[in-house]
C-alpha cells in the first residue's frame, strides 16, 4: 500500500495560504463520505477506557470474524499471526499501561497496526477497528489506530482528536482528574436531565515554595504544555522507529537529519526559555554525578497507579530491562564512528558517514530507527536512555512500580532530566558537526541579493485560558448520558499576540528564494553579550518559506501565524463531532483544513516568556537560493513531509547555525541581524504596552 504524499496531502491542500502573500487562501469542502469515515473513527476513541457506547459500532465489532475474512487483507500472514496471539491470551490486558519501548508490547502494537494497515479497503479497516476497540488494551488500540490513520492512503484526509483528550491522564494533573470523577459522581446521583458544563481550574500544580526550592518548576508552562507534549508524541507516531522501508515499502526523506533537528530545536527552545526566565543553560547529564533537582509529575495513570516521583540528588542506575553500561557501550561505538569516519553495516563492511547521506546514516544510528545500517550493533541509544531514566524509583521492579514519564512519548518532555539527556545526545551530534568544514563565504552568500531591512510589530506574550475536555477521564452510562454533562479542565497556557514581519530585499535578478527566520538570545544567564558562535546553539527557527523575488526591491509581508514551523490548535472531540453532524445534515460546510492538520510545533509557543517586562533578543533573517516547489506543507520545518515525498529544502536543517562559526568569515549581505524586545503582559489589554 503506497502512501505517496499521505502526510503531504494532509497539509498541502491549504498550503498556498502559507506561502507569504502570493496567493489566496484556498478552502476545500470535505466530501460527505470523508466526513462519515472521520466521524466513525472519532467515535471509536470516545471514552476508550470504557466498552464502546456506540451500539452500532459495538454490533459491527461483535459480528466481525477475522478468520472468516482472510481474503479482505493484503497480507494474510499478519491476520493469522494476530489470531494466534489473540487465542493464546498473552496480549496486554485492558487497563494495563502500554509502552512502545517494551519489546513484547511493541510487537503486539505492531501486529495490531499490521491488521489495520493491510486491510484492503476502508470498510475492512473500520470493521477491524470496531472489533479491536473492546478486545485489546486501550493504549495499544489508540497507538495502532493513530499510526494506521496516518499511513493508510484512504485516511489521508482524516485526523483524530487531540491526544490529550483521548488520554487525559497523561497530560492533566491527578488532582484535576479526581475532581472530574467526583463531579461526575455527584451529577450522576441527580435526577435532572439538564445539560451542564463544569469547569475545573487546573494550574501547573506548583506552589511558590516548590518553585523557590526547585527552580526547575519555573519551566512548567513550557515542559508541561499540552501542545508541546502532543507535538512530540505525534512526531513519533508519524515516524515510528520500528517501521522499516523493507517491510512497508516507504522511505522518509532525510529522516535521520529530521530526528536530529527536532531534538535540537526542542533543546534550543528549552534553553532559550530558561535564559528568558533568568535560569542557566541546562546541564549535560553525567552518569557520575547526581541530578540535583527531583521532579514530581503530579500525574496518575488511568489504572489508578501514581506516576512515580524522581527524588533529589538522583543517580542514574541500571534497571531490570537495561543496564547503564549498555547505554555507554552504544555511546562509545557512536563516538568511535565519529572519530573513524565510518560505521559497520550488518555484514561488517564500512560505510562513510562524512560523504553523501552520511549524516542521514548517523542520525538513524542515534534515533534507534530499525532502518539503521546496523541496529543490532549500534542499538537504540535515544530510546534506551529514556527508558533507563524512567525507572528511578523501582529499577528492579521489586515493588511493581510503573515507569516514570520519560518512558512514554506522551510525557517525556515533562521531566527536566530529559533535557539533560537530550543535551548528552546533542553533544554527539555537535561532535559530528565539528568534523565537518565550516561553511565558506561562497556557501553562505547569495550573489546579487541583499537583505536591506527587517521590521516587526511589537512582540508580546501573555497567558490565556484553554479548556480541555475530560470526557475520557470518567465513566458514563450511555452516549446521551455523556452528552448531558461536559467537564473541562481550564488551564492557563502561554500564547503570543500575532505579529507581522516586513522583509525588504534587493536583488539584481528575479529568483526563487528560501527565507529563513531565527530568534536567539542576546545575553547569557550571567548578562554577558554572546558572540555568534555561542548564540548559534540557542537559535530557534521561527519560520522558513519559499518566495519569488523580482529584480529590484521586493518587500515581503508575512504574518507569524503562517509559519511553516508551527500549527494552530486542533478542534476538540465534541467540536469535531458537532461540525461533522452539521455538515452531514447540510447545516454548514466543513473544510479539509479543519480536519487535516496533525503534526506541528504549537503555534502559541513561538516566542519565549520573559521574566521581566521586556528582554532583548536577536532576530536573524537569511535569504538563500531555492529550487524546490513554491507550495510546501505548512509544518514541514518541524515535522518533515511524511513518506515517499522529497523534502523541499536542500540546505542542511538548521543552516547556517548547525556548524561552528568564525565571526570573520560568516557575515554576508543576504543575512540581517536585528535587535528586538519581547514583552510579557501579565494582564489587561495587549495593546497598552
XYZ file of C-alpha atoms in Angstrom:
689
model
C 0.000 0.000 0.000
C 1.559 3.248 -1.063
C 1.204 6.418 0.957
C 2.861 8.770 -1.504
C 2.157 12.233 -0.207
C -0.024 10.883 2.602
C 1.312 13.441 5.005
C 1.870 15.971 2.238
C -1.760 15.674 1.215
C -2.839 16.215 4.786
C -1.127 19.558 4.933
C -0.637 20.800 1.404
C -4.306 21.178 0.488
C -4.249 24.538 2.239
C -0.555 25.225 1.765
C -0.998 28.131 -0.645
C -2.268 30.210 2.258
C 1.137 29.891 3.874
C 3.473 30.962 1.082
C 3.810 34.601 2.054
C 1.112 36.748 0.409
C 1.473 35.161 -3.027
C -1.950 33.547 -3.325
C -5.428 33.485 -1.813
C -6.336 31.062 0.926
C -7.936 28.019 -0.675
C -10.720 26.286 1.196
C -11.657 22.773 0.159
C -15.014 21.444 1.336
C -14.791 17.953 2.812
C -16.844 15.326 0.975
C -19.597 13.602 2.931
C -18.021 10.175 2.547
C -14.840 11.504 4.190
C -16.919 13.045 6.974
C -18.695 9.738 7.629
C -15.370 7.928 7.850
C -13.952 10.659 10.064
C -16.938 10.530 12.389
C -16.720 6.758 12.776
C -13.046 6.839 13.719
C -13.537 9.719 16.155
C -16.369 7.840 17.866
C -14.102 4.817 18.329
C -11.919 6.988 20.577
C -14.719 8.401 22.724
C -14.220 7.080 26.267
C -11.795 4.478 25.014
C -11.282 3.245 28.589
C -14.913 2.016 28.636
C -16.643 -0.587 26.478
C -17.887 1.086 23.301
C -21.046 3.090 23.987
C -21.885 3.469 20.298
C -24.084 0.405 19.868
C -23.822 0.267 16.079
C -20.030 0.077 16.287
C -20.254 -2.495 19.059
C -22.525 -4.618 16.870
C -20.127 -4.343 13.915
C -17.260 -5.460 16.140
C -19.199 -8.372 17.605
C -20.137 -9.647 14.147
C -16.691 -9.275 12.569
C -14.747 -12.519 12.259
C -11.071 -12.279 11.322
C -10.736 -15.919 10.292
C -13.781 -15.754 8.022
C -12.483 -12.666 6.222
C -8.862 -13.500 5.443
C -9.406 -12.625 1.793
C -10.078 -8.995 2.736
C -6.491 -8.346 3.825
C -3.473 -7.790 1.594
C -1.243 -9.869 3.851
C -2.968 -12.968 5.214
C 0.043 -13.848 7.359
C -0.412 -10.816 9.614
C -4.027 -11.789 10.243
C -3.132 -15.380 11.111
C -0.342 -14.143 13.363
C -2.685 -11.867 15.263
C -5.328 -14.583 15.588
C -2.664 -16.847 17.126
C -1.598 -14.111 19.561
C -5.232 -13.473 20.445
C -6.093 -17.125 21.064
C -3.065 -17.654 23.287
C -4.434 -14.938 25.582
C -0.984 -13.405 26.081
C -1.843 -9.881 24.945
C -1.611 -6.933 27.325
C -4.916 -6.832 29.259
C -7.173 -3.805 29.143
C -6.417 -1.404 31.967
C -2.658 -2.027 31.905
C -0.292 0.769 30.867
C 1.186 0.344 27.398
C 4.728 1.357 26.416
C 6.057 1.143 22.872
C 9.581 0.894 24.347
C 8.869 -2.549 25.833
C 9.739 -5.124 23.182
C 6.849 -7.522 23.754
C 4.333 -4.661 23.920
C 5.781 -3.126 20.777
C 5.389 -6.457 18.980
C 1.739 -6.532 19.999
C 1.117 -2.943 18.853
C 2.847 -3.534 15.517
C 0.814 -6.704 14.990
C -2.412 -4.753 15.519
C -1.181 -1.969 13.235
C -0.470 -4.576 10.540
C -4.027 -5.807 10.909
C -5.301 -2.258 10.288
C -2.750 -1.336 7.655
C -3.113 -4.379 5.407
C -6.917 -4.205 5.255
C -7.763 -3.987 1.550
C -10.272 -1.141 1.884
C -11.622 1.338 4.409
C -14.668 -0.802 5.190
C -12.459 -3.722 6.252
C -10.178 -1.396 8.214
C -13.161 0.164 10.001
C -14.769 -3.177 10.881
C -11.424 -4.476 12.140
C -11.062 -1.376 14.320
C -14.598 -1.864 15.675
C -13.650 -5.452 16.537
C -10.425 -4.421 18.266
C -11.973 -1.478 20.160
C -13.283 -3.569 23.085
C -10.948 -6.538 22.787
C -7.433 -5.129 23.086
C -5.619 -2.904 25.535
C -6.806 0.679 25.068
C -3.274 2.099 24.906
C -2.293 -0.416 22.221
C -5.518 0.331 20.336
C -5.046 4.115 20.367
C -1.424 3.848 19.269
C -2.054 1.372 16.441
C -5.096 3.286 15.198
C -3.199 6.586 15.094
C -0.326 5.082 13.124
C -2.740 3.363 10.733
C -4.731 6.542 10.051
C -1.513 8.371 9.222
C -0.216 5.700 6.876
C -3.257 4.395 5.006
C -3.983 6.006 1.645
C -7.711 6.081 2.274
C -7.239 8.041 5.522
C -5.077 10.856 4.155
C -7.806 13.454 4.737
C -8.690 12.179 8.196
C -7.282 13.167 11.542
C -8.124 12.118 15.076
C -8.972 14.195 18.167
C -6.203 15.754 20.275
C -4.299 13.053 22.098
C -4.574 14.984 25.374
C -8.362 14.497 25.174
C -8.125 10.841 24.196
C -5.738 10.045 27.077
C -6.046 12.943 29.556
C -4.359 11.106 32.456
C -1.008 11.567 30.686
C -1.486 15.337 30.403
C -3.732 16.583 33.238
C -2.705 16.507 36.911
C -4.216 13.838 39.162
C -5.993 16.344 41.393
C -7.976 17.732 38.465
C -8.812 14.234 37.208
C -10.034 13.280 40.688
C -12.225 16.398 40.863
C -13.720 15.488 37.475
C -14.550 11.965 38.668
C -16.150 13.326 41.852
C -18.143 15.913 39.891
C -19.418 13.167 37.618
C -20.499 11.045 40.606
C -22.395 13.966 42.141
C -24.118 14.734 38.857
C -24.982 11.064 38.281
C -26.823 10.997 41.579
C -29.207 13.736 40.495
C -32.419 13.069 38.626
C -32.128 16.168 36.444
C -31.750 15.726 32.701
C -30.459 19.232 32.032
C -27.261 19.744 30.061
C -24.483 21.174 32.166
C -20.838 22.228 31.828
C -18.488 22.050 34.811
C -15.210 23.958 34.667
C -12.354 22.824 36.906
C -9.421 25.276 37.267
C -6.171 23.414 36.640
C -2.830 25.123 37.110
C 0.672 23.692 36.861
C 0.402 22.256 40.399
C 3.416 24.108 41.730
C 3.247 26.307 44.835
C 5.561 29.353 45.217
C 7.500 27.396 47.852
C 8.020 24.486 45.448
C 9.230 26.826 42.710
C 11.643 28.502 45.113
C 13.003 25.186 46.408
C 13.217 23.745 42.892
C 13.684 26.419 40.188
C 13.138 23.769 37.502
C 9.407 24.103 38.195
C 9.548 27.615 36.737
C 9.773 25.869 33.368
C 6.465 24.015 33.831
C 4.453 26.281 31.473
C 6.840 25.087 28.753
C 7.637 21.494 29.719
C 4.057 20.614 30.705
C 2.392 22.446 27.831
C -0.274 20.209 26.287
C 0.529 21.215 22.719
C 4.274 20.692 23.099
C 3.888 17.194 24.536
C 1.291 16.336 21.891
C 3.671 17.531 19.138
C 6.440 15.278 20.416
C 4.068 12.297 20.622
C 2.627 12.952 17.135
C 6.093 13.161 15.598
C 6.911 9.674 16.828
C 3.551 8.349 15.645
C 4.161 9.828 12.206
C 7.668 8.315 12.079
C 7.629 5.098 14.176
C 11.150 3.906 14.906
C 10.091 0.306 14.166
C 8.671 0.975 10.688
C 11.133 -0.248 8.060
C 11.342 0.518 4.359
C 11.950 -3.163 3.701
C 8.722 -4.230 5.392
C 6.346 -1.442 4.392
C 7.976 -0.131 1.226
C 8.132 3.506 2.278
C 11.029 5.867 2.815
C 11.291 9.106 4.760
C 13.494 11.632 3.040
C 16.200 12.847 5.476
C 14.639 11.139 8.496
C 17.961 10.840 10.363
C 18.577 14.565 9.947
C 14.969 15.398 10.811
C 15.232 13.411 14.043
C 18.356 15.387 14.935
C 16.738 18.714 14.117
C 13.545 18.079 16.090
C 15.549 17.156 19.211
C 17.965 20.055 18.687
C 15.171 22.593 18.297
C 13.286 21.339 21.358
C 16.513 21.623 23.368
C 17.282 25.071 21.921
C 13.788 26.311 22.756
C 14.072 24.879 26.255
C 17.381 26.660 26.801
C 16.116 29.899 25.269
C 13.142 29.807 27.636
C 15.494 29.174 30.556
C 17.577 32.221 29.639
C 14.395 34.268 29.284
C 13.480 33.300 32.870
C 16.956 34.066 34.219
C 17.966 30.402 34.504
C 21.271 28.988 33.225
C 21.618 26.570 30.328
C 20.597 23.013 31.191
C 23.401 20.794 32.445
C 24.664 17.832 30.472
C 23.551 14.524 32.047
C 26.541 12.987 33.795
C 26.221 9.401 34.997
C 28.929 10.005 37.612
C 27.150 12.913 39.316
C 23.723 13.088 40.943
C 20.893 15.039 39.349
C 20.385 17.807 41.890
C 16.694 18.522 41.470
C 13.973 15.900 41.512
C 10.655 16.022 39.717
C 7.068 15.253 40.697
C 4.833 14.900 37.610
C 1.602 15.135 39.664
C 0.037 12.522 37.359
C -1.883 9.316 37.951
C -2.086 6.567 35.354
C -5.557 5.564 34.094
C -5.373 2.332 36.124
C -5.072 4.331 39.356
C -1.336 3.877 39.985
C 0.667 7.023 40.670
C 3.305 8.156 38.194
C 6.496 7.910 40.271
C 8.367 10.953 41.515
C 12.086 11.257 40.872
C 13.887 12.254 44.108
C 16.500 14.978 44.530
C 20.158 14.016 44.035
C 19.264 11.022 41.925
C 21.990 8.793 40.453
C 21.201 7.046 37.175
C 21.163 3.301 37.892
C 20.694 0.053 35.999
C 17.178 -1.319 35.679
C 15.631 -4.750 35.222
C 15.281 -4.227 31.488
C 18.504 -2.448 30.542
C 21.877 -1.624 32.085
C 23.637 1.706 32.163
C 26.694 0.043 30.693
C 24.679 -0.771 27.559
C 23.993 2.939 27.022
C 27.683 3.689 27.494
C 28.581 0.938 25.012
C 26.254 2.425 22.395
C 27.752 5.859 23.008
C 31.287 4.533 22.681
C 30.527 2.839 19.360
C 28.940 6.012 18.020
C 31.906 8.126 19.166
C 34.235 5.623 17.505
C 32.276 6.110 14.292
C 32.680 9.892 14.558
C 36.436 9.606 15.020
C 36.974 6.881 12.425
C 34.614 8.421 9.875
C 32.699 5.242 9.111
C 30.207 2.751 10.546
C 29.970 -1.010 10.244
C 26.981 -2.466 8.420
C 25.338 -5.785 9.289
C 27.723 -7.693 7.014
C 30.783 -5.990 8.506
C 31.502 -3.635 5.597
C 32.388 0.017 6.219
C 30.236 2.976 5.189
C 31.494 6.556 5.382
C 29.465 8.995 7.474
C 31.155 12.085 6.042
C 30.172 11.602 2.436
C 26.769 11.850 0.747
C 23.965 10.640 3.043
C 26.483 10.368 5.879
C 24.574 12.482 8.366
C 21.389 10.624 7.470
C 23.090 7.350 8.403
C 24.450 8.874 11.603
C 21.083 10.276 12.699
C 19.371 6.914 12.259
C 22.009 5.266 14.468
C 21.194 7.537 17.397
C 17.430 7.569 16.879
C 17.233 3.796 17.159
C 15.440 3.510 13.839
C 15.034 -0.033 12.579
C 16.275 1.394 9.257
C 19.712 1.803 10.843
C 22.585 0.246 8.886
C 23.351 -1.937 11.910
C 20.659 -1.766 14.596
C 21.992 -4.775 16.493
C 25.454 -3.244 16.970
C 24.640 0.465 17.400
C 21.393 -0.137 19.247
C 18.768 2.430 20.182
C 20.704 4.940 22.262
C 17.962 7.570 22.362
C 15.130 5.270 23.384
C 17.176 3.133 25.763
C 18.447 6.222 27.578
C 14.876 7.469 28.055
C 13.783 4.061 29.317
C 16.728 3.906 31.707
C 15.754 7.265 33.236
C 12.142 6.145 33.681
C 12.878 3.512 36.335
C 14.137 5.867 39.030
C 12.074 4.611 41.963
C 11.943 0.867 41.394
C 14.706 -0.068 38.925
C 14.476 -3.794 39.673
C 10.669 -3.801 39.541
C 10.688 -5.271 43.044
C 7.568 -3.367 44.078
C 5.728 -3.330 40.765
C 6.092 0.440 40.359
C 5.356 1.617 36.842
C 7.970 3.597 34.899
C 8.209 7.383 35.071
C 7.315 9.938 32.426
C 10.395 9.549 30.192
C 9.165 6.060 29.254
C 6.312 7.433 27.161
C 6.352 9.733 24.153
C 3.209 11.341 25.596
C 5.012 12.591 28.708
C 8.764 12.582 28.072
C 9.090 16.360 27.732
C 7.590 16.997 31.189
C 10.666 15.904 33.160
C 13.668 18.287 33.301
C 16.005 15.284 33.313
C 15.007 14.609 29.711
C 16.621 17.862 28.609
C 19.841 16.863 30.361
C 19.704 13.576 28.462
C 18.880 15.486 25.282
C 21.952 17.672 25.847
C 24.029 14.488 26.114
C 22.590 13.244 22.800
C 23.026 16.661 21.215
C 26.693 16.609 22.183
C 27.216 13.599 19.900
C 25.585 15.449 17.014
C 27.697 18.537 17.685
C 30.808 16.376 17.880
C 29.934 15.031 14.439
C 29.396 18.548 13.084
C 32.809 19.702 14.347
C 34.376 17.163 11.979
C 32.842 18.985 9.004
C 34.356 22.007 7.316
C 32.903 25.336 8.346
C 30.645 26.974 5.788
C 32.613 29.104 3.357
C 31.627 32.590 2.271
C 30.642 31.082 -1.084
C 28.271 28.640 0.613
C 26.757 31.344 2.811
C 26.410 34.167 0.289
C 23.802 34.766 -2.407
C 25.472 36.977 -5.050
C 23.305 39.870 -6.150
C 20.818 39.514 -3.274
C 20.813 41.778 -0.222
C 18.524 41.872 2.796
C 18.251 45.618 3.342
C 15.868 45.818 6.270
C 13.716 43.784 8.645
C 10.796 45.167 10.617
C 8.332 43.532 13.018
C 5.379 44.542 15.103
C 5.786 44.569 18.859
C 6.463 41.060 20.201
C 4.184 40.309 23.158
C 3.456 37.116 25.116
C 0.694 36.514 27.628
C -1.211 33.707 29.318
C -4.719 32.776 28.251
C -7.248 30.149 29.297
C -7.651 26.869 27.464
C -10.352 24.284 28.152
C -9.516 20.574 27.896
C -12.455 18.183 27.663
C -12.105 15.471 30.307
C -14.687 13.116 28.799
C -12.154 10.268 28.737
C -11.374 10.658 32.438
C -14.654 9.368 33.863
C -17.358 6.793 33.102
C -20.874 7.402 31.819
C -23.765 5.011 31.236
C -24.564 5.946 27.625
C -23.706 8.334 24.809
C -26.687 10.500 25.769
C -25.631 10.488 29.416
C -22.174 11.703 28.420
C -23.580 14.459 26.227
C -25.625 15.897 29.093
C -22.536 16.602 31.189
C -19.375 18.285 29.961
C -16.452 18.555 32.370
C -13.432 20.572 31.290
C -10.092 21.442 32.856
C -9.309 25.117 32.413
C -5.577 25.612 32.128
C -3.542 28.728 31.612
C -1.068 28.462 28.779
C 1.476 30.677 27.133
C 0.405 32.489 23.988
C 1.534 35.485 21.969
C -0.031 38.335 20.080
C 0.260 37.619 16.326
C 2.670 39.933 14.573
C 3.783 40.811 11.074
C 7.274 40.699 9.616
C 8.340 43.006 6.811
C 11.459 41.962 4.881
C 12.994 44.345 2.357
C 15.148 42.523 -0.200
C 17.100 43.963 -3.106
C 18.042 41.630 -5.963
C 19.774 42.057 -9.305
C 17.641 39.246 -10.735
C 14.300 37.500 -10.458
C 14.796 34.351 -8.394
C 13.082 31.806 -6.197
C 14.462 32.065 -2.680
C 14.053 30.460 0.730
C 13.563 32.937 3.578
C 14.892 31.648 6.923
C 13.909 33.332 10.184
C 15.506 32.576 13.560
C 15.359 34.030 17.065
C 18.207 33.849 19.562
C 19.411 35.298 22.862
C 21.448 38.469 23.055
C 22.845 37.764 26.535
C 23.730 34.643 28.502
C 22.446 33.872 32.020
C 25.226 35.983 33.560
C 24.307 39.022 31.464
C 27.261 38.775 29.071
C 26.617 39.504 25.418
C 27.013 36.364 23.319
C 29.142 36.098 20.219
C 27.653 34.439 17.159
C 29.240 31.021 17.807
C 27.901 30.946 21.375
C 24.499 32.154 20.204
C 24.054 29.576 17.451
C 23.210 26.715 19.830
C 20.201 28.647 21.115
C 18.862 29.846 17.777
C 15.269 28.684 17.317
C 13.592 28.630 13.945
C 10.522 30.862 13.672
C 9.745 30.369 10.004
C 11.103 29.091 6.690
C 9.234 29.704 3.469
C 9.831 29.981 -0.297
C 9.243 33.231 -2.167
C 9.841 34.685 -5.600
C 11.773 37.958 -5.536
C 11.896 40.227 -8.566
C 14.630 42.411 -9.955
C 15.000 45.490 -7.797
C 13.353 45.846 -4.423
C 10.919 43.252 -3.039
C 9.033 43.828 0.208
C 7.670 40.650 1.808
C 4.941 40.988 4.402
C 4.423 37.791 6.400
C 2.138 37.011 9.333
C 3.612 34.973 12.186
C 0.599 32.647 12.083
C 1.725 31.482 8.621
C 4.917 29.922 9.975
C 5.897 26.578 8.448
C 7.234 25.575 11.856
C 4.010 25.846 13.834
C 0.396 24.693 13.716
C -2.746 26.114 15.266
C -4.785 24.386 17.958
C -6.774 21.359 16.864
C -10.531 21.082 17.287
C -11.847 19.336 20.375
C -13.564 15.956 20.093
C -17.054 17.362 20.576
C -16.396 20.264 18.207
C -15.310 17.738 15.578
C -18.435 15.654 16.069
C -20.713 18.719 16.081
C -19.201 20.136 12.893
C -19.361 16.765 11.159
C -23.020 16.292 12.122
C -23.865 19.776 10.862
C -22.011 19.180 7.606
C -23.651 15.777 7.072
C -27.053 17.372 7.672
C -26.255 20.244 5.268
C -26.350 22.863 8.024
C -22.791 24.081 7.387
C -19.695 23.169 5.389
C -16.658 21.568 6.957
C -13.329 22.166 5.286
C -10.364 19.876 4.786
C -8.043 22.289 6.587
C -10.239 21.909 9.689
C -9.563 18.177 9.925
C -6.240 17.676 8.149
C -3.554 19.118 10.430
C -1.824 16.569 12.600
C 1.784 17.352 13.479
C 3.492 20.652 14.174
C 5.161 22.684 16.894
C 2.440 24.570 18.818
C 1.782 27.992 17.359
C 1.365 29.521 20.817
C 4.965 28.770 21.876
C 6.628 30.625 19.013
C 8.061 33.217 21.431
C 9.581 32.631 24.895
C 8.074 34.150 28.031
C 10.368 36.675 29.717
C 10.513 37.181 33.465
C 10.893 40.947 33.169
C 8.527 43.385 31.487
C 10.731 43.080 28.417
C 14.009 41.470 27.358
C 16.279 41.871 24.317
C 16.727 39.114 21.741
C 18.247 38.830 18.282
C 16.152 38.252 15.165
C 18.037 36.725 12.236
C 16.830 36.629 8.635
C 18.650 34.946 5.758
C 17.721 34.544 2.095
C 19.187 31.591 0.174
C 18.732 30.171 -3.344
C 15.824 27.756 -3.734
C 14.910 25.290 -6.473
C 12.066 23.352 -4.873
C 8.262 23.656 -5.101
C 6.757 27.015 -4.198
C 3.943 25.368 -2.251
C 5.204 23.458 0.778
C 3.420 21.599 3.604
C 2.527 24.007 6.371
C 4.657 22.357 9.069
C 7.465 20.833 7.025
C 10.063 22.737 9.085
C 9.053 20.995 12.332
C 7.562 17.709 11.070
C 9.072 16.958 7.679
C 6.927 15.885 4.728
C 5.970 12.320 5.582
C 6.593 9.215 3.487
C 7.725 8.920 -0.126
C 7.933 12.693 -0.635
C 11.051 14.743 -1.326
C 11.960 17.252 1.376
C 11.699 20.633 -0.388
C 14.733 22.374 1.115
C 18.156 21.075 0.051
C 20.131 23.003 2.687
C 21.089 21.312 5.977
C 18.409 21.652 8.652
C 19.338 24.475 10.982
C 21.520 26.156 8.350
C 23.592 28.292 8.867
C 23.822 27.590 12.625
C 24.369 23.838 12.516
C 28.175 24.110 12.215
C 30.815 26.039 14.178
C 31.156 29.701 13.173
C 34.120 32.065 12.944
C 32.944 35.671 13.016
C 35.450 36.977 10.478
C 34.089 34.937 7.571
C 30.425 34.467 8.414
C 28.511 37.667 7.700
C 27.170 38.140 4.176
C 24.768 40.583 2.505
C 21.933 38.048 2.318
C 21.775 37.989 6.150
C 20.271 40.501 8.526
C 20.519 40.689 12.318
C 18.063 42.835 14.229
C 17.801 43.506 17.958
C 14.227 43.061 19.164
C 12.425 43.251 22.503
C 9.975 40.642 23.723
C 7.392 41.878 26.212
C 5.241 39.859 28.589
C 1.823 41.195 29.501
C 0.542 39.849 32.824
C -2.995 41.136 32.467
C -5.090 43.735 30.741
C -5.167 44.999 27.172
C -2.341 43.657 24.995
C -2.280 46.928 23.091
C -1.401 49.033 26.154
C 2.309 48.127 26.174
